[in-house]
mmCIF file of N, CA and C in Angstrom:
data_model
loop_
_atom_site.group_PDB
_atom_site.id
_atom_site.type_symbol
_atom_site.label_atom_id
_atom_site.label_comp_id
_atom_site.label_asym_id
_atom_site.label_seq_id
_atom_site.Cartn_x
_atom_site.Cartn_y
_atom_site.Cartn_z
ATOM 1 N N UNK A 272 52.159 52.591 27.134
ATOM 2 C CA UNK A 272 52.306 54.004 27.422
ATOM 3 C C UNK A 272 53.777 54.425 27.383
ATOM 4 N N UNK A 273 54.673 53.552 27.855
ATOM 5 C CA UNK A 273 56.093 53.884 27.888
ATOM 6 C C UNK A 273 56.625 54.164 26.481
ATOM 7 N N UNK A 274 56.146 53.419 25.493
ATOM 8 C CA UNK A 274 56.618 53.625 24.126
ATOM 9 C C UNK A 274 56.154 54.970 23.578
ATOM 10 N N UNK A 275 54.942 55.351 23.873
ATOM 11 C CA UNK A 275 54.440 56.654 23.417
ATOM 12 C C UNK A 275 55.255 57.773 24.054
ATOM 13 N N UNK A 276 55.500 57.661 25.346
ATOM 14 C CA UNK A 276 56.300 58.666 26.058
ATOM 15 C C UNK A 276 57.716 58.720 25.478
ATOM 16 N N UNK A 277 58.287 57.552 25.162
ATOM 17 C CA UNK A 277 59.633 57.517 24.594
ATOM 18 C C UNK A 277 59.684 58.211 23.239
ATOM 19 N N UNK A 278 58.707 57.988 22.401
ATOM 20 C CA UNK A 278 58.665 58.635 21.087
ATOM 21 C C UNK A 278 58.536 60.147 21.237
ATOM 22 N N UNK A 279 57.645 60.585 22.112
ATOM 23 C CA UNK A 279 57.497 62.026 22.352
ATOM 24 C C UNK A 279 58.794 62.610 22.899
ATOM 25 N N UNK A 280 59.456 61.877 23.777
ATOM 26 C CA UNK A 280 60.730 62.335 24.342
ATOM 27 C C UNK A 280 61.801 62.450 23.266
ATOM 28 N N UNK A 281 61.800 61.526 22.308
ATOM 29 C CA UNK A 281 62.739 61.603 21.190
ATOM 30 C C UNK A 281 62.483 62.824 20.324
ATOM 31 N N UNK A 282 61.214 63.127 20.102
ATOM 32 C CA UNK A 282 60.857 64.337 19.353
ATOM 33 C C UNK A 282 61.338 65.568 20.106
ATOM 34 N N UNK A 283 61.139 65.567 21.417
ATOM 35 C CA UNK A 283 61.590 66.703 22.230
ATOM 36 C C UNK A 283 63.119 66.815 22.244
ATOM 37 N N UNK A 284 63.808 65.704 22.051
ATOM 38 C CA UNK A 284 65.272 65.792 21.938
ATOM 39 C C UNK A 284 65.648 66.618 20.716
ATOM 40 N N UNK A 285 64.954 66.403 19.610
ATOM 41 C CA UNK A 285 65.216 67.194 18.402
ATOM 42 C C UNK A 285 64.900 68.660 18.643
ATOM 43 N N UNK A 286 63.846 68.928 19.413
ATOM 44 C CA UNK A 286 63.482 70.312 19.732
ATOM 45 C C UNK A 286 64.592 70.978 20.533
ATOM 46 N N UNK A 287 65.070 70.303 21.596
ATOM 47 C CA UNK A 287 66.089 70.961 22.414
ATOM 48 C C UNK A 287 67.418 71.078 21.692
ATOM 49 N N UNK A 288 67.755 70.110 20.848
ATOM 50 C CA UNK A 288 69.011 70.201 20.099
ATOM 51 C C UNK A 288 68.966 71.370 19.114
ATOM 52 N N UNK A 289 67.845 71.533 18.447
ATOM 53 C CA UNK A 289 67.690 72.647 17.508
ATOM 54 C C UNK A 289 67.697 73.977 18.251
ATOM 55 N N UNK A 290 66.983 74.040 19.365
ATOM 56 C CA UNK A 290 66.947 75.277 20.161
ATOM 57 C C UNK A 290 68.332 75.621 20.706
ATOM 58 N N UNK A 291 69.092 74.604 21.086
ATOM 59 C CA UNK A 291 70.450 74.843 21.578
ATOM 60 C C UNK A 291 71.286 75.529 20.512
ATOM 61 N N UNK A 292 71.201 75.055 19.286
ATOM 62 C CA UNK A 292 71.936 75.698 18.199
ATOM 63 C C UNK A 292 71.488 77.120 17.947
ATOM 64 N N UNK A 293 70.199 77.342 18.054
ATOM 65 C CA UNK A 293 69.661 78.694 17.814
ATOM 66 C C UNK A 293 69.878 79.648 18.981
ATOM 67 N N UNK A 294 70.236 79.109 20.144
ATOM 68 C CA UNK A 294 70.453 79.978 21.311
ATOM 69 C C UNK A 294 71.764 80.743 21.225
ATOM 70 N N UNK A 295 72.622 80.330 20.300
ATOM 71 C CA UNK A 295 73.931 80.960 20.111
ATOM 72 C C UNK A 295 74.678 81.075 21.435
ATOM 73 N N UNK A 296 74.914 79.897 22.025
ATOM 74 C CA UNK A 296 75.652 79.863 23.290
ATOM 75 C C UNK A 296 74.865 80.438 24.453
ATOM 76 N N UNK A 297 73.572 80.244 24.449
ATOM 77 C CA UNK A 297 72.652 80.746 25.480
ATOM 78 C C UNK A 297 72.594 82.272 25.519
ATOM 79 N N UNK A 298 72.888 82.913 24.408
ATOM 80 C CA UNK A 298 72.841 84.380 24.372
ATOM 81 C C UNK A 298 71.497 84.911 23.886
ATOM 82 N N UNK A 299 70.633 84.030 23.359
ATOM 83 C CA UNK A 299 69.291 84.434 22.932
ATOM 84 C C UNK A 299 68.274 83.820 23.885
ATOM 85 N N UNK A 300 67.411 84.679 24.432
ATOM 86 C CA UNK A 300 66.502 84.263 25.503
ATOM 87 C C UNK A 300 65.562 83.135 25.093
ATOM 88 N N UNK A 301 64.734 83.325 24.056
ATOM 89 C CA UNK A 301 63.668 82.363 23.777
ATOM 90 C C UNK A 301 64.183 81.009 23.310
ATOM 91 N N UNK A 302 65.183 80.964 22.460
ATOM 92 C CA UNK A 302 65.725 79.629 22.160
ATOM 93 C C UNK A 302 66.305 78.939 23.399
ATOM 94 N N UNK A 303 66.871 79.723 24.314
ATOM 95 C CA UNK A 303 67.412 79.161 25.551
ATOM 96 C C UNK A 303 66.284 78.616 26.431
ATOM 97 N N UNK A 304 65.174 79.338 26.495
ATOM 98 C CA UNK A 304 64.018 78.879 27.275
ATOM 99 C C UNK A 304 63.444 77.601 26.661
ATOM 100 N N UNK A 305 63.285 77.587 25.345
ATOM 101 C CA UNK A 305 62.772 76.393 24.666
ATOM 102 C C UNK A 305 63.717 75.213 24.918
ATOM 103 N N UNK A 306 65.021 75.460 24.822
ATOM 104 C CA UNK A 306 66.009 74.419 25.097
ATOM 105 C C UNK A 306 65.791 73.833 26.493
ATOM 106 N N UNK A 307 65.715 74.689 27.508
ATOM 107 C CA UNK A 307 65.594 74.218 28.893
ATOM 108 C C UNK A 307 64.330 73.414 29.140
ATOM 109 N N UNK A 308 63.209 73.908 28.652
ATOM 110 C CA UNK A 308 61.930 73.222 28.861
ATOM 111 C C UNK A 308 61.918 71.887 28.117
ATOM 112 N N UNK A 309 62.334 71.911 26.850
ATOM 113 C CA UNK A 309 62.337 70.675 26.059
ATOM 114 C C UNK A 309 63.315 69.656 26.639
ATOM 115 N N UNK A 310 64.457 70.120 27.128
ATOM 116 C CA UNK A 310 65.443 69.214 27.721
ATOM 117 C C UNK A 310 64.871 68.515 28.948
ATOM 118 N N UNK A 311 64.252 69.287 29.838
ATOM 119 C CA UNK A 311 63.673 68.697 31.046
ATOM 120 C C UNK A 311 62.570 67.696 30.711
ATOM 121 N N UNK A 312 61.689 68.065 29.789
ATOM 122 C CA UNK A 312 60.600 67.156 29.410
ATOM 123 C C UNK A 312 61.139 65.911 28.703
ATOM 124 N N UNK A 313 62.127 66.106 27.838
ATOM 125 C CA UNK A 313 62.704 64.983 27.109
ATOM 126 C C UNK A 313 63.397 63.995 28.049
ATOM 127 N N UNK A 314 64.212 64.515 28.954
ATOM 128 C CA UNK A 314 64.914 63.650 29.900
ATOM 129 C C UNK A 314 63.940 62.980 30.869
ATOM 130 N N UNK A 315 62.945 63.730 31.309
ATOM 131 C CA UNK A 315 61.938 63.158 32.205
ATOM 132 C C UNK A 315 61.171 62.033 31.530
ATOM 133 N N UNK A 316 60.813 62.235 30.265
ATOM 134 C CA UNK A 316 60.114 61.191 29.523
ATOM 135 C C UNK A 316 60.989 59.972 29.294
ATOM 136 N N UNK A 317 62.261 60.203 29.000
ATOM 137 C CA UNK A 317 63.189 59.088 28.833
ATOM 138 C C UNK A 317 63.295 58.287 30.132
ATOM 139 N N UNK A 318 63.433 58.990 31.242
ATOM 140 C CA UNK A 318 63.523 58.308 32.540
ATOM 141 C C UNK A 318 62.257 57.500 32.825
ATOM 142 N N UNK A 319 61.097 58.072 32.516
ATOM 143 C CA UNK A 319 59.827 57.370 32.715
ATOM 144 C C UNK A 319 59.777 56.108 31.850
ATOM 145 N N UNK A 320 60.145 56.242 30.578
ATOM 146 C CA UNK A 320 60.089 55.102 29.660
ATOM 147 C C UNK A 320 61.036 53.990 30.096
ATOM 148 N N UNK A 321 62.167 54.357 30.689
ATOM 149 C CA UNK A 321 63.150 53.360 31.114
ATOM 150 C C UNK A 321 62.665 52.517 32.294
ATOM 151 N N UNK A 322 61.551 52.886 32.877
ATOM 152 C CA UNK A 322 60.979 52.047 33.935
ATOM 153 C C UNK A 322 60.433 50.752 33.349
ATOM 154 N N UNK A 323 60.060 50.768 32.061
ATOM 155 C CA UNK A 323 59.487 49.585 31.412
ATOM 156 C C UNK A 323 60.310 49.069 30.243
ATOM 157 N N UNK A 324 61.079 49.950 29.613
ATOM 158 C CA UNK A 324 61.869 49.581 28.437
ATOM 159 C C UNK A 324 63.324 49.479 28.872
ATOM 160 N N UNK A 325 64.033 48.427 28.445
ATOM 161 C CA UNK A 325 65.437 48.304 28.827
ATOM 162 C C UNK A 325 66.245 49.558 28.460
ATOM 163 N N UNK A 326 67.194 49.904 29.298
ATOM 164 C CA UNK A 326 67.958 51.140 29.151
ATOM 165 C C UNK A 326 68.604 51.270 27.776
ATOM 166 N N UNK A 327 69.311 50.250 27.331
ATOM 167 C CA UNK A 327 69.992 50.330 26.044
ATOM 168 C C UNK A 327 69.033 50.559 24.895
ATOM 169 N N UNK A 328 67.927 49.848 24.905
ATOM 170 C CA UNK A 328 66.917 49.993 23.853
ATOM 171 C C UNK A 328 66.291 51.380 23.902
ATOM 172 N N UNK A 329 65.882 51.810 25.091
ATOM 173 C CA UNK A 329 65.230 53.116 25.234
ATOM 174 C C UNK A 329 66.158 54.241 24.798
ATOM 175 N N UNK A 330 67.408 54.176 25.248
ATOM 176 C CA UNK A 330 68.345 55.248 24.928
ATOM 177 C C UNK A 330 68.650 55.281 23.428
ATOM 178 N N UNK A 331 68.870 54.115 22.820
ATOM 179 C CA UNK A 331 69.167 54.069 21.390
ATOM 180 C C UNK A 331 67.999 54.610 20.568
ATOM 181 N N UNK A 332 66.795 54.271 20.953
ATOM 182 C CA UNK A 332 65.624 54.765 20.228
ATOM 183 C C UNK A 332 65.454 56.266 20.429
ATOM 184 N N UNK A 333 65.636 56.734 21.647
ATOM 185 C CA UNK A 333 65.532 58.161 21.956
ATOM 186 C C UNK A 333 66.532 58.959 21.127
ATOM 187 N N UNK A 334 67.773 58.511 21.112
ATOM 188 C CA UNK A 334 68.815 59.195 20.343
ATOM 189 C C UNK A 334 68.519 59.109 18.846
ATOM 190 N N UNK A 335 68.095 57.934 18.380
ATOM 191 C CA UNK A 335 67.810 57.762 16.962
ATOM 192 C C UNK A 335 66.716 58.687 16.466
ATOM 193 N N UNK A 336 65.638 58.787 17.233
ATOM 194 C CA UNK A 336 64.538 59.689 16.862
ATOM 195 C C UNK A 336 65.035 61.134 16.874
ATOM 196 N N UNK A 337 65.696 61.517 17.946
ATOM 197 C CA UNK A 337 66.173 62.894 18.066
ATOM 198 C C UNK A 337 67.170 63.263 16.986
ATOM 199 N N UNK A 338 68.137 62.400 16.727
ATOM 200 C CA UNK A 338 69.160 62.687 15.720
ATOM 201 C C UNK A 338 68.550 62.774 14.323
ATOM 202 N N UNK A 339 67.685 61.837 14.009
ATOM 203 C CA UNK A 339 67.061 61.832 12.678
ATOM 204 C C UNK A 339 66.242 63.097 12.444
ATOM 205 N N UNK A 340 65.419 63.435 13.403
ATOM 206 C CA UNK A 340 64.578 64.630 13.247
ATOM 207 C C UNK A 340 65.399 65.910 13.232
ATOM 208 N N UNK A 341 66.471 65.958 14.017
ATOM 209 C CA UNK A 341 67.325 67.147 14.031
ATOM 210 C C UNK A 341 67.971 67.365 12.671
ATOM 211 N N UNK A 342 68.492 66.305 12.075
ATOM 212 C CA UNK A 342 69.121 66.418 10.757
ATOM 213 C C UNK A 342 68.085 66.772 9.694
ATOM 214 N N UNK A 343 66.932 66.125 9.723
ATOM 215 C CA UNK A 343 65.879 66.442 8.752
ATOM 216 C C UNK A 343 65.445 67.893 8.859
ATOM 217 N N UNK A 344 65.232 68.367 10.088
ATOM 218 C CA UNK A 344 64.827 69.763 10.281
ATOM 219 C C UNK A 344 65.893 70.707 9.735
ATOM 220 N N UNK A 345 67.149 70.402 10.022
ATOM 221 C CA UNK A 345 68.238 71.268 9.559
ATOM 222 C C UNK A 345 68.321 71.275 8.033
ATOM 223 N N UNK A 346 68.065 70.140 7.406
ATOM 224 C CA UNK A 346 68.094 70.104 5.948
ATOM 225 C C UNK A 346 66.919 70.864 5.333
ATOM 226 N N UNK A 347 65.763 70.789 5.969
ATOM 227 C CA UNK A 347 64.567 71.425 5.411
ATOM 228 C C UNK A 347 64.521 72.919 5.730
ATOM 229 N N UNK A 348 64.813 73.279 6.985
ATOM 230 C CA UNK A 348 64.621 74.665 7.415
ATOM 231 C C UNK A 348 65.899 75.401 7.808
ATOM 232 N N UNK A 349 66.955 74.681 8.083
ATOM 233 C CA UNK A 349 68.139 75.313 8.647
ATOM 234 C C UNK A 349 69.262 75.589 7.682
ATOM 235 N N UNK A 350 69.051 75.334 6.414
ATOM 236 C CA UNK A 350 70.077 75.626 5.437
ATOM 237 C C UNK A 350 71.186 74.591 5.354
ATOM 238 N N UNK A 351 71.050 73.470 6.056
ATOM 239 C CA UNK A 351 72.052 72.408 5.949
ATOM 240 C C UNK A 351 71.833 71.684 4.622
ATOM 241 N N UNK A 352 72.895 71.466 3.874
ATOM 242 C CA UNK A 352 72.701 70.824 2.572
ATOM 243 C C UNK A 352 72.165 69.395 2.703
ATOM 244 N N UNK A 353 71.228 69.079 1.831
ATOM 245 C CA UNK A 353 70.656 67.731 1.793
ATOM 246 C C UNK A 353 71.377 66.938 0.706
ATOM 247 N N UNK A 354 71.459 65.648 0.922
ATOM 248 C CA UNK A 354 72.034 64.770 -0.095
ATOM 249 C C UNK A 354 71.357 63.415 0.016
ATOM 250 N N UNK A 355 71.442 62.665 -1.047
ATOM 251 C CA UNK A 355 70.843 61.329 -1.043
ATOM 252 C C UNK A 355 71.510 60.453 0.003
ATOM 253 N N UNK A 356 72.810 60.630 0.201
ATOM 254 C CA UNK A 356 73.518 59.831 1.204
ATOM 255 C C UNK A 356 72.995 60.142 2.609
ATOM 256 N N UNK A 357 72.804 61.416 2.934
ATOM 257 C CA UNK A 357 72.260 61.777 4.255
ATOM 258 C C UNK A 357 70.877 61.175 4.447
ATOM 259 N N UNK A 358 70.063 61.273 3.419
ATOM 260 C CA UNK A 358 68.705 60.746 3.526
ATOM 261 C C UNK A 358 68.731 59.231 3.721
ATOM 262 N N UNK A 359 69.592 58.529 2.990
ATOM 263 C CA UNK A 359 69.700 57.078 3.149
ATOM 264 C C UNK A 359 70.212 56.713 4.542
ATOM 265 N N UNK A 360 71.156 57.471 5.058
ATOM 266 C CA UNK A 360 71.670 57.196 6.400
ATOM 267 C C UNK A 360 70.601 57.448 7.465
ATOM 268 N N UNK A 361 69.805 58.493 7.299
ATOM 269 C CA UNK A 361 68.706 58.745 8.234
ATOM 270 C C UNK A 361 67.703 57.602 8.176
ATOM 271 N N UNK A 362 67.402 57.133 6.972
ATOM 272 C CA UNK A 362 66.493 55.984 6.837
ATOM 273 C C UNK A 362 67.075 54.757 7.517
ATOM 274 N N UNK A 363 68.402 54.612 7.486
ATOM 275 C CA UNK A 363 69.045 53.512 8.198
ATOM 276 C C UNK A 363 68.835 53.612 9.695
ATOM 277 N N UNK A 364 68.954 54.821 10.225
ATOM 278 C CA UNK A 364 68.702 55.031 11.658
ATOM 279 C C UNK A 364 67.262 54.678 11.993
ATOM 280 N N UNK A 365 66.339 55.159 11.175
ATOM 281 C CA UNK A 365 64.918 54.876 11.403
ATOM 282 C C UNK A 365 64.672 53.372 11.350
ATOM 283 N N UNK A 366 65.285 52.684 10.396
ATOM 284 C CA UNK A 366 65.144 51.236 10.306
ATOM 285 C C UNK A 366 65.663 50.538 11.552
ATOM 286 N N UNK A 367 66.778 51.014 12.079
ATOM 287 C CA UNK A 367 67.332 50.433 13.305
ATOM 288 C C UNK A 367 66.415 50.680 14.495
ATOM 289 N N UNK A 368 65.827 51.870 14.572
ATOM 290 C CA UNK A 368 64.884 52.175 15.652
ATOM 291 C C UNK A 368 63.689 51.235 15.584
ATOM 292 N N UNK A 369 63.162 51.036 14.389
ATOM 293 C CA UNK A 369 62.032 50.119 14.225
ATOM 294 C C UNK A 369 62.441 48.698 14.602
ATOM 295 N N UNK A 370 63.634 48.303 14.189
ATOM 296 C CA UNK A 370 64.132 46.978 14.535
ATOM 297 C C UNK A 370 64.257 46.775 16.034
ATOM 298 N N UNK A 371 64.781 47.771 16.736
ATOM 299 C CA UNK A 371 64.886 47.669 18.195
ATOM 300 C C UNK A 371 63.509 47.537 18.838
ATOM 301 N N UNK A 372 62.549 48.261 18.339
ATOM 302 C CA UNK A 372 61.181 48.168 18.873
ATOM 303 C C UNK A 372 60.627 46.768 18.656
ATOM 304 N N UNK A 373 60.867 46.236 17.467
ATOM 305 C CA UNK A 373 60.345 44.895 17.160
ATOM 306 C C UNK A 373 61.019 43.824 18.027
ATOM 307 N N UNK A 374 62.311 43.950 18.247
ATOM 308 C CA UNK A 374 63.023 42.989 19.089
ATOM 309 C C UNK A 374 62.518 43.067 20.520
ATOM 310 N N UNK A 375 62.299 44.296 21.013
ATOM 311 C CA UNK A 375 61.797 44.459 22.370
ATOM 312 C C UNK A 375 60.390 43.879 22.500
ATOM 313 N N UNK A 376 59.570 44.072 21.462
ATOM 314 C CA UNK A 376 58.203 43.557 21.521
ATOM 315 C C UNK A 376 58.182 42.020 21.536
ATOM 316 N N UNK A 377 59.202 41.407 20.951
ATOM 317 C CA UNK A 377 59.259 39.950 20.890
ATOM 318 C C UNK A 377 59.592 39.327 22.256
ATOM 319 N N UNK A 378 60.121 40.124 23.157
ATOM 320 C CA UNK A 378 60.477 39.591 24.485
ATOM 321 C C UNK A 378 59.337 39.784 25.399
#
C-alpha cells in the first residue's frame, strides 16, 4: 500500500508544481487552491509512505515522479520546448526510479 500511496503522491507533486506556476505568485484563486490541496495531499502521502519505505528511497522516487511528470506536462501542454535530450533525461529519471524500487524490493 505504501508504494501505491507514494506513486499517487508523486503524481500530486506534479499537480501542485504545475498549479504553483499557474497561480502567478498566488494571484489567481483556483490555481492557488489546487496548489494548496495537492501540496497537502502529496506531502501527507509522502509522510505515510515513509513509514514503510526508507526516507531516501521514498523522497527520491517522489521527486523523480513529480519532476518527470511536471516536465512532460509542460512540454505537451505548457508551451515548453521539447527535445530529444529532455526526453532521454526524463527516461533516465524514470529508469532510476524503477531501479530504486527494485533495490528496495530486494531488501
